[in-house]
Amino acid sequence: MADKTFTLTNDETGDAVRLMVRESVQGPPTVDVTSLYRQMGVFTYDPGFMSTASCTSGITYIDGEEGVLEYRGYPIEQLAESGNFIEVAYLLLYGELPNKDELEKFDGIITHHTMINESLKGFFNGFQSNAHPMAVMVGVVGSLSAFYHDSLDINDPRHREISAHRLISKMPTIAAASYKHSIGEPIVYPRNSLSYCANMLHMMYATPCEDYEPDPVAVKALNLLFILHADHEQNASTSTVRLAGSSQANPFACIAAGIASLWGPAHGGANEAVLDMLTEIGDVSNIDKYIARAKDKNDKFRLMGFGHRVYKNRDPRATLTRKVSHECLSALADQNNPMFELAMRLEEIALSDDYFIERKLYPNIDFYSGIIYRALGIPNNMFTVMFSIARTVGWVAHWLEMMDDPQQRIGRPRQLYNGYQRRQYVPLDKR
Ligand code: SDX
């Protein structure tokens, strides 16, 4: 069958170029513009990449119109039901669900990489206790390449795999240590007899003075949140990891770059911003005032946890987190938690308002995840840290996929220049 093409014509000169169409397995096809500048002397212009596919990937598929999210072809709803984050991590990394032996082996590898170099403990003490934990995460994760020289050859597939395992394993240990440092408590070592999520809660809440057993409801909720946050196609932080990786930077530096990008309130920082917003709104009687502010073009205020670049229907993850937040609050916190009541009323009012309906601004995953983290006793400034733990699986999966791509090259976008034309230097005494 003849290749599908698009023809682009310069209406001024009549020059035309035929561009190949590359079909997706599912989702929109793409027009290959790699030869456009060479053939027509023009760049494409797409700030925010609203219409740009930056790479080929087989890890995650999103249909924003239909509210579909699939990891390696499996619907997120079914994976959420499975309730095992490590199984989903294996799926994202290796492309297939593990059998029993593969899962046990992988779980054992991840469990036995959880400790961090003892000298890293001094690094935490270099931060003031009121440092934002995300600042600590960026710093400490970025420093890991100083410790693991035995897995830094990015051209060695085995080194890449070991670094990926180390990052997935050590994120909870580093995250819990940053939390312990912020509250002036001693760092708690991982316990290998616990599951990944139970270990996270253990390292956050155990103390040397008494035993701590993670609540099974909390472990189940954390498993779900980590599964839902594990990957999401070419979002801002994943694209950051890919761009950093394209220069052949080491994986620890790439993941630190991803953590930095995720921190922004327009992206992963939104879950913390949702709770701050609900706290600021304070009471149902103030909702109308804040909805008006969110609609006011002259007001920078936005309804945090609403809207999404891709989902123009319900974010399937928000639907799942909304359901679990109910369960968590009834089991772990007071049923009529004012924050939750306020969130439910805010959602109800916003979704009946034409401004949000016309712009298809539905609650996204961050709208309810913060409420669950709050019910688990996790402080607001740790919400995005929890997001980064889960998303590390997606980040390293994309990094591995990119490094395995024989066509991989350094990412180097161009620009639409709108600065001064060439001009001559003016000596100081003449200015
Ligand atoms: C995540 O990319 C991913 O996949 C991200 C993520 C992942 O898993 O990696 O899903 C995680 O980051 C979820 C999003 C979390 N962010 C927030 O909740 C912050 C609040 N949301 C917005 O900042 C915004 O909706 C974005 C950033 C999420 C999306 O922005 P877009 O796609 O660039 O949309 P836009 O800013 O062009 O908005 C379109 C219109 C504008 O109004 P008009 O110019 O058409 O009049 O909608 C308005 C915006 O003003 N709008 C909002 C709004 N979001 C968009 N108005 C009020 N409140 C909002 N939240």
PDB file of N, CA and C in Angstrom, residues 350-427:
ATOM      1  N   ALA A 350     -18.186  23.651  40.441  1.00  0.00           N
ATOM      2  CA  ALA A 350     -17.365  23.945  39.251  1.00  0.00           C
ATOM      3  C   ALA A 350     -17.916  23.203  38.034  1.00  0.00           C
ATOM      4  N   LEU A 351     -18.329  21.960  38.241  1.00  0.00           N
ATOM      5  CA  LEU A 351     -18.755  21.146  37.079  1.00  0.00           C
ATOM      6  C   LEU A 351     -20.144  21.514  36.602  1.00  0.00           C
ATOM      7  N   SER A 352     -20.798  22.453  37.313  1.00  0.00           N
ATOM      8  CA  SER A 352     -22.101  22.926  36.796  1.00  0.00           C
ATOM      9  C   SER A 352     -21.953  24.337  36.219  1.00  0.00           C
ATOM     10  N   ASP A 353     -20.714  24.835  36.198  1.00  0.00           N
ATOM     11  CA  ASP A 353     -20.460  26.209  35.729  1.00  0.00           C
ATOM     12  C   ASP A 353     -20.029  26.176  34.254  1.00  0.00           C
ATOM     13  N   ASP A 354     -20.672  26.994  33.414  1.00  0.00           N
ATOM     14  CA  ASP A 354     -20.388  26.967  31.967  1.00  0.00           C
ATOM     15  C   ASP A 354     -18.912  27.174  31.652  1.00  0.00           C
ATOM     16  N   TYR A 355     -18.243  28.043  32.445  1.00  0.00           N
ATOM     17  CA  TYR A 355     -16.825  28.335  32.153  1.00  0.00           C
ATOM     18  C   TYR A 355     -16.033  27.033  32.139  1.00  0.00           C
ATOM     19  N   PHE A 356     -16.241  26.181  33.139  1.00  0.00           N
ATOM     20  CA  PHE A 356     -15.472  24.931  33.258  1.00  0.00           C
ATOM     21  C   PHE A 356     -15.991  23.896  32.265  1.00  0.00           C
ATOM     22  N   ILE A 357     -17.314  23.910  32.048  1.00  0.00           N
ATOM     23  CA  ILE A 357     -17.885  22.933  31.110  1.00  0.00           C
ATOM     24  C   ILE A 357     -17.381  23.222  29.697  1.00  0.00           C
ATOM     25  N   GLU A 358     -17.451  24.503  29.287  1.00  0.00           N
ATOM     26  CA  GLU A 358     -17.010  24.873  27.920  1.00  0.00           C
ATOM     27  C   GLU A 358     -15.530  24.525  27.690  1.00  0.00           C
ATOM     28  N   ARG A 359     -14.718  24.738  28.738  1.00  0.00           N
ATOM     29  CA  ARG A 359     -13.282  24.478  28.581  1.00  0.00           C
ATOM     30  C   ARG A 359     -12.919  23.045  28.959  1.00  0.00           C
ATOM     31  N   LYS A 360     -13.908  22.247  29.282  1.00  0.00           N
ATOM     32  CA  LYS A 360     -13.707  20.830  29.642  1.00  0.00           C
ATOM     33  C   LYS A 360     -12.674  20.687  30.757  1.00  0.00           C
ATOM     34  N   LEU A 361     -12.897  21.514  31.794  1.00  0.00           N
ATOM     35  CA  LEU A 361     -11.968  21.505  32.939  1.00  0.00           C
ATOM     36  C   LEU A 361     -12.522  20.598  34.026  1.00  0.00           C
ATOM     37  N   TYR A 362     -12.132  19.341  33.971  1.00  0.00           N
ATOM     38  CA  TYR A 362     -12.589  18.370  34.979  1.00  0.00           C
ATOM     39  C   TYR A 362     -11.511  18.214  36.048  1.00  0.00           C
ATOM     40  N   PRO A 363     -11.884  17.617  37.199  1.00  0.00           N
ATOM     41  CA  PRO A 363     -10.854  17.353  38.215  1.00  0.00           C
ATOM     42  C   PRO A 363      -9.810  16.387  37.634  1.00  0.00           C
ATOM     43  N   ASN A 364      -8.542  16.649  37.908  1.00  0.00           N
ATOM     44  CA  ASN A 364      -7.497  15.713  37.485  1.00  0.00           C
ATOM     45  C   ASN A 364      -7.011  14.933  38.700  1.00  0.00           C
ATOM     46  N   ILE A 365      -6.017  14.108  38.478  1.00  0.00           N
ATOM     47  CA  ILE A 365      -5.583  13.183  39.541  1.00  0.00           C
ATOM     48  C   ILE A 365      -5.201  13.915  40.814  1.00  0.00           C
ATOM     49  N   ASP A 366      -4.732  15.157  40.648  1.00  0.00           N
ATOM     50  CA  ASP A 366      -4.222  15.864  41.841  1.00  0.00           C
ATOM     51  C   ASP A 366      -5.330  16.381  42.733  1.00  0.00           C
ATOM     52  N   PHE A 367      -6.583  16.382  42.206  1.00  0.00           N
ATOM     53  CA  PHE A 367      -7.643  17.003  43.009  1.00  0.00           C
ATOM     54  C   PHE A 367      -7.942  16.177  44.272  1.00  0.00           C
ATOM     55  N   TYR A 368      -7.913  14.856  44.128  1.00  0.00           N
ATOM     56  CA  TYR A 368      -8.255  14.031  45.295  1.00  0.00           C
ATOM     57  C   TYR A 368      -7.047  13.357  45.954  1.00  0.00           C
ATOM     58  N   SER A 369      -5.925  13.306  45.223  1.00  0.00           N
ATOM     59  CA  SER A 369      -4.809  12.528  45.804  1.00  0.00           C
ATOM     60  C   SER A 369      -4.308  13.178  47.090  1.00  0.00           C
ATOM     61  N   GLY A 370      -4.316  14.519  47.101  1.00  0.00           N
ATOM     62  CA  GLY A 370      -3.851  15.207  48.319  1.00  0.00           C
ATOM     63  C   GLY A 370      -4.721  14.877  49.516  1.00  0.00           C
ATOM     64  N   ILE A 371      -6.011  14.697  49.286  1.00  0.00           N
ATOM     65  CA  ILE A 371      -6.925  14.398  50.404  1.00  0.00           C
ATOM     66  C   ILE A 371      -6.607  13.013  50.977  1.00  0.00           C
ATOM     67  N   ILE A 372      -6.242  12.098  50.078  1.00  0.00           N
ATOM     68  CA  ILE A 372      -5.869  10.746  50.567  1.00  0.00           C
ATOM     69  C   ILE A 372      -4.556  10.809  51.334  1.00  0.00           C
ATOM     70  N   TYR A 373      -3.585  11.532  50.755  1.00  0.00           N
ATOM     71  CA  TYR A 373      -2.294  11.649  51.470  1.00  0.00           C
ATOM     72  C   TYR A 373      -2.516  12.266  52.846  1.00  0.00           C
ATOM     73  N   ARG A 374      -3.404  13.285  52.910  1.00  0.00           N
ATOM     74  CA  ARG A 374      -3.693  13.926  54.204  1.00  0.00           C
ATOM     75  C   ARG A 374      -4.284  12.900  55.170  1.00  0.00           C
ATOM     76  N   ALA A 375      -5.177  12.034  54.653  1.00  0.00           N
ATOM     77  CA  ALA A 375      -5.806  11.001  55.514  1.00  0.00           C
ATOM     78  C   ALA A 375      -4.763   9.986  55.994  1.00  0.00           C
ATOM     79  N   LEU A 376      -3.672   9.827  55.197  1.00  0.00           N
ATOM     80  CA  LEU A 376      -2.592   8.899  55.604  1.00  0.00           C
ATOM     81  C   LEU A 376      -1.621   9.584  56.555  1.00  0.00           C
ATOM     82  N   GLY A 377      -1.915  10.835  56.880  1.00  0.00           N
ATOM     83  CA  GLY A 377      -1.048  11.570  57.816  1.00  0.00           C
ATOM     84  C   GLY A 377       0.168  12.180  57.158  1.00  0.00           C
ATOM     85  N   ILE A 378       0.185  12.216  55.816  1.00  0.00           N
ATOM     86  CA  ILE A 378       1.333  12.773  55.097  1.00  0.00           C
ATOM     87  C   ILE A 378       1.152  14.290  54.972  1.00  0.00           C
ATOM     88  N   PRO A 379       2.138  15.083  55.376  1.00  0.00           N
ATOM     89  CA  PRO A 379       1.995  16.542  55.315  1.00  0.00           C
ATOM     90  C   PRO A 379       1.962  17.058  53.884  1.00  0.00           C
ATOM     91  N   ASN A 380       1.327  18.221  53.694  1.00  0.00           N
ATOM     92  CA  ASN A 380       1.129  18.796  52.346  1.00  0.00           C
ATOM     93  C   ASN A 380       2.432  18.852  51.548  1.00  0.00           C
ATOM     94  N   ASN A 381       3.532  19.255  52.235  1.00  0.00           N
ATOM     95  CA  ASN A 381       4.768  19.486  51.449  1.00  0.00           C
ATOM     96  C   ASN A 381       5.450  18.186  51.043  1.00  0.00           C
ATOM     97  N   MET A 382       4.851  17.043  51.427  1.00  0.00           N
ATOM     98  CA  MET A 382       5.384  15.738  50.999  1.00  0.00           C
ATOM     99  C   MET A 382       4.556  15.141  49.857  1.00  0.00           C
ATOM    100  N   PHE A 383       3.448  15.822  49.462  1.00  0.00           N
ATOM    101  CA  PHE A 383       2.575  15.213  48.449  1.00  0.00           C
ATOM    102  C   PHE A 383       3.321  15.025  47.121  1.00  0.00           C
ATOM    103  N   THR A 384       4.029  16.041  46.677  1.00  0.00           N
ATOM    104  CA  THR A 384       4.709  15.940  45.375  1.00  0.00           C
ATOM    105  C   THR A 384       5.892  14.993  45.472  1.00  0.00           C
ATOM    106  N   VAL A 385       6.465  14.868  46.671  1.00  0.00           N
ATOM    107  CA  VAL A 385       7.528  13.879  46.888  1.00  0.00           C
ATOM    108  C   VAL A 385       6.971  12.480  46.646  1.00  0.00           C
ATOM    109  N   MET A 386       5.762  12.229  47.154  1.00  0.00           N
ATOM    110  CA  MET A 386       5.115  10.918  46.939  1.00  0.00           C
ATOM    111  C   MET A 386       4.867  10.705  45.449  1.00  0.00           C
ATOM    112  N   PHE A 387       4.447  11.759  44.759  1.00  0.00           N
ATOM    113  CA  PHE A 387       4.226  11.689  43.303  1.00  0.00           C
ATOM    114  C   PHE A 387       5.557  11.304  42.618  1.00  0.00           C
ATOM    115  N   SER A 388       6.662  11.912  43.074  1.00  0.00           N
ATOM    116  CA  SER A 388       7.959  11.656  42.412  1.00  0.00           C
ATOM    117  C   SER A 388       8.430  10.215  42.629  1.00  0.00           C
ATOM    118  N   ILE A 389       8.083   9.627  43.760  1.00  0.00           N
ATOM    119  CA  ILE A 389       8.457   8.219  44.009  1.00  0.00           C
ATOM    120  C   ILE A 389       7.807   7.335  42.943  1.00  0.00           C
ATOM    121  N   ALA A 390       6.508   7.514  42.787  1.00  0.00           N
ATOM    122  CA  ALA A 390       5.771   6.688  41.814  1.00  0.00           C
ATOM    123  C   ALA A 390       6.233   6.980  40.383  1.00  0.00           C
ATOM    124  N   ARG A 391       6.388   8.271  40.054  1.00  0.00           N
ATOM    125  CA  ARG A 391       6.728   8.636  38.669  1.00  0.00           C
ATOM    126  C   ARG A 391       8.144   8.263  38.286  1.00  0.00           C
ATOM    127  N   THR A 392       8.976   7.973  39.277  1.00  0.00           N
ATOM    128  CA  THR A 392      10.337   7.505  38.961  1.00  0.00           C
ATOM    129  C   THR A 392      10.284   6.254  38.105  1.00  0.00           C
ATOM    130  N   VAL A 393       9.272   5.399  38.323  1.00  0.00           N
ATOM    131  CA  VAL A 393       9.133   4.190  37.497  1.00  0.00           C
ATOM    132  C   VAL A 393       8.914   4.581  36.036  1.00  0.00           C
ATOM    133  N   GLY A 394       8.024   5.522  35.807  1.00  0.00           N
ATOM    134  CA  GLY A 394       7.769   5.981  34.435  1.00  0.00           C
ATOM    135  C   GLY A 394       8.977   6.673  33.849  1.00  0.00           C
ATOM    136  N   TRP A 395       9.631   7.531  34.660  1.00  0.00           N
ATOM    137  CA  TRP A 395      10.798   8.243  34.162  1.00  0.00           C
ATOM    138  C   TRP A 395      11.902   7.263  33.720  1.00  0.00           C
ATOM    139  N   VAL A 396      12.190   6.264  34.548  1.00  0.00           N
ATOM    140  CA  VAL A 396      13.288   5.358  34.180  1.00  0.00           C
ATOM    141  C   VAL A 396      12.866   4.461  33.014  1.00  0.00           C
ATOM    142  N   ALA A 397      11.561   4.136  32.930  1.00  0.00           N
ATOM    143  CA  ALA A 397      11.095   3.332  31.786  1.00  0.00           C
ATOM    144  C   ALA A 397      11.298   4.105  30.477  1.00  0.00           C
ATOM    145  N   HIS A 398      10.952   5.403  30.503  1.00  0.00           N
ATOM    146  CA  HIS A 398      11.145   6.225  29.292  1.00  0.00           C
ATOM    147  C   HIS A 398      12.629   6.426  29.001  1.00  0.00           C
ATOM    148  N   TRP A 399      13.435   6.602  30.049  1.00  0.00           N
ATOM    149  CA  TRP A 399      14.871   6.769  29.848  1.00  0.00           C
ATOM    150  C   TRP A 399      15.467   5.521  29.207  1.00  0.00           C
ATOM    151  N   LEU A 400      15.082   4.339  29.707  1.00  0.00           N
ATOM    152  CA  LEU A 400      15.587   3.086  29.140  1.00  0.00           C
ATOM    153  C   LEU A 400      15.123   2.947  27.682  1.00  0.00           C
ATOM    154  N   GLU A 401      13.849   3.284  27.439  1.00  0.00           N
ATOM    155  CA  GLU A 401      13.310   3.160  26.071  1.00  0.00           C
ATOM    156  C   GLU A 401      14.091   4.075  25.122  1.00  0.00           C
ATOM    157  N   MET A 402      14.355   5.287  25.579  1.00  0.00           N
ATOM    158  CA  MET A 402      15.073   6.256  24.745  1.00  0.00           C
ATOM    159  C   MET A 402      16.509   5.780  24.488  1.00  0.00           C
ATOM    160  N   MET A 403      17.176   5.283  25.545  1.00  0.00           N
ATOM    161  CA  MET A 403      18.574   4.850  25.399  1.00  0.00           C
ATOM    162  C   MET A 403      18.677   3.606  24.526  1.00  0.00           C
ATOM    163  N   ASP A 404      17.594   2.839  24.444  1.00  0.00           N
ATOM    164  CA  ASP A 404      17.599   1.629  23.586  1.00  0.00           C
ATOM    165  C   ASP A 404      17.283   1.969  22.137  1.00  0.00           C
ATOM    166  N   ASP A 405      16.845   3.213  21.886  1.00  0.00           N
ATOM    167  CA  ASP A 405      16.404   3.583  20.525  1.00  0.00           C
ATOM    168  C   ASP A 405      17.626   3.904  19.654  1.00  0.00           C
ATOM    169  N   PRO A 406      17.883   3.094  18.611  1.00  0.00           N
ATOM    170  CA  PRO A 406      19.074   3.319  17.783  1.00  0.00           C
ATOM    171  C   PRO A 406      19.053   4.692  17.098  1.00  0.00           C
ATOM    172  N   GLN A 407      17.818   5.283  16.986  1.00  0.00           N
ATOM    173  CA  GLN A 407      17.738   6.597  16.323  1.00  0.00           C
ATOM    174  C   GLN A 407      17.883   7.744  17.323  1.00  0.00           C
ATOM    175  N   GLN A 408      18.178   7.382  18.589  1.00  0.00           N
ATOM    176  CA  GLN A 408      18.219   8.419  19.630  1.00  0.00           C
ATOM    177  C   GLN A 408      19.297   9.451  19.299  1.00  0.00           C
ATOM    178  N   ARG A 409      18.980  10.743  19.420  1.00  0.00           N
ATOM    179  CA  ARG A 409      19.974  11.797  19.221  1.00  0.00           C
ATOM    180  C   ARG A 409      19.683  12.925  20.210  1.00  0.00           C
ATOM    181  N   ILE A 410      20.577  13.839  20.374  1.00  0.00           N
ATOM    182  CA  ILE A 410      20.370  14.912  21.350  1.00  0.00           C
ATOM    183  C   ILE A 410      19.164  15.754  20.929  1.00  0.00           C
ATOM    184  N   GLY A 411      18.329  16.072  21.900  1.00  0.00           N
ATOM    185  CA  GLY A 411      17.147  16.913  21.627  1.00  0.00           C
ATOM    186  C   GLY A 411      17.594  18.366  21.595  1.00  0.00           C
ATOM    187  N   ARG A 412      17.270  19.055  20.519  1.00  0.00           N
ATOM    188  CA  ARG A 412      17.738  20.446  20.395  1.00  0.00           C
ATOM    189  C   ARG A 412      16.730  21.237  19.571  1.00  0.00           C
ATOM    190  N   PRO A 413      15.616  21.708  20.227  1.00  0.00           N
ATOM    191  CA  PRO A 413      14.594  22.451  19.488  1.00  0.00           C
ATOM    192  C   PRO A 413      15.163  23.780  18.953  1.00  0.00           C
ATOM    193  N   ARG A 414      14.531  24.353  17.941  1.00  0.00           N
ATOM    194  CA  ARG A 414      14.879  25.686  17.431  1.00  0.00           C
ATOM    195  C   ARG A 414      13.888  26.693  17.971  1.00  0.00           C
ATOM    196  N   GLN A 415      13.806  27.900  17.369  1.00  0.00           N
ATOM    197  CA  GLN A 415      12.968  28.970  17.960  1.00  0.00           C
ATOM    198  C   GLN A 415      12.423  29.887  16.888  1.00  0.00           C
ATOM    199  N   LEU A 416      11.455  30.682  17.263  1.00  0.00           N
ATOM    200  CA  LEU A 416      11.008  31.812  16.439  1.00  0.00           C
ATOM    201  C   LEU A 416      11.683  33.032  17.058  1.00  0.00           C
ATOM    202  N   TYR A 417      12.671  33.616  16.389  1.00  0.00           N
ATOM    203  CA  TYR A 417      13.475  34.698  16.987  1.00  0.00           C
ATOM    204  C   TYR A 417      12.702  36.013  16.905  1.00  0.00           C
ATOM    205  N   ASN A 418      12.584  36.711  18.008  1.00  0.00           N
ATOM    206  CA  ASN A 418      11.867  38.009  17.983  1.00  0.00           C
ATOM    207  C   ASN A 418      12.681  39.091  18.695  1.00  0.00           C
ATOM    208  N   GLY A 419      14.023  38.896  18.668  1.00  0.00           N
ATOM    209  CA  GLY A 419      14.907  39.888  19.312  1.00  0.00           C
ATOM    210  C   GLY A 419      15.394  40.944  18.331  1.00  0.00           C
ATOM    211  N   TYR A 420      16.476  41.672  18.687  1.00  0.00           N
ATOM    212  CA  TYR A 420      17.033  42.738  17.841  1.00  0.00           C
ATOM    213  C   TYR A 420      17.649  42.139  16.584  1.00  0.00           C
ATOM    214  N   GLN A 421      17.645  42.904  15.506  1.00  0.00           N
ATOM    215  CA  GLN A 421      18.463  42.556  14.350  1.00  0.00           C
ATOM    216  C   GLN A 421      19.915  42.953  14.649  1.00  0.00           C
ATOM    217  N   ARG A 422      20.858  42.501  13.789  1.00  0.00           N
ATOM    218  CA  ARG A 422      22.294  42.753  14.038  1.00  0.00           C
ATOM    219  C   ARG A 422      22.560  44.238  14.249  1.00  0.00           C
ATOM    220  N   ARG A 423      23.351  44.598  15.262  1.00  0.00           N
ATOM    221  CA  ARG A 423      23.659  46.009  15.511  1.00  0.00           C
ATOM    222  C   ARG A 423      25.062  46.079  16.078  1.00  0.00           C
ATOM    223  N   GLN A 424      25.669  47.296  16.040  1.00  0.00           N
ATOM    224  CA  GLN A 424      27.081  47.472  16.398  1.00  0.00           C
ATOM    225  C   GLN A 424      27.235  47.830  17.877  1.00  0.00           C
ATOM    226  N   TYR A 425      28.321  47.348  18.478  1.00  0.00           N
ATOM    227  CA  TYR A 425      28.608  47.637  19.890  1.00  0.00           C
ATOM    228  C   TYR A 425      28.813  49.143  20.076  1.00  0.00           C
ATOM    229  N   VAL A 426      28.272  49.714  21.173  1.00  0.00           N
ATOM    230  CA  VAL A 426      28.424  51.156  21.465  1.00  0.00           C
ATOM    231  C   VAL A 426      29.344  51.297  22.678  1.00  0.00           C
ATOM    232  N   PRO A 427      30.510  51.971  22.540  1.00  0.00           N
ATOM    233  CA  PRO A 427      31.414  52.111  23.683  1.00  0.00           C
ATOM    234  C   PRO A 427      30.720  52.810  24.855  1.00  0.00           C
TER     235      PRO A 427
END
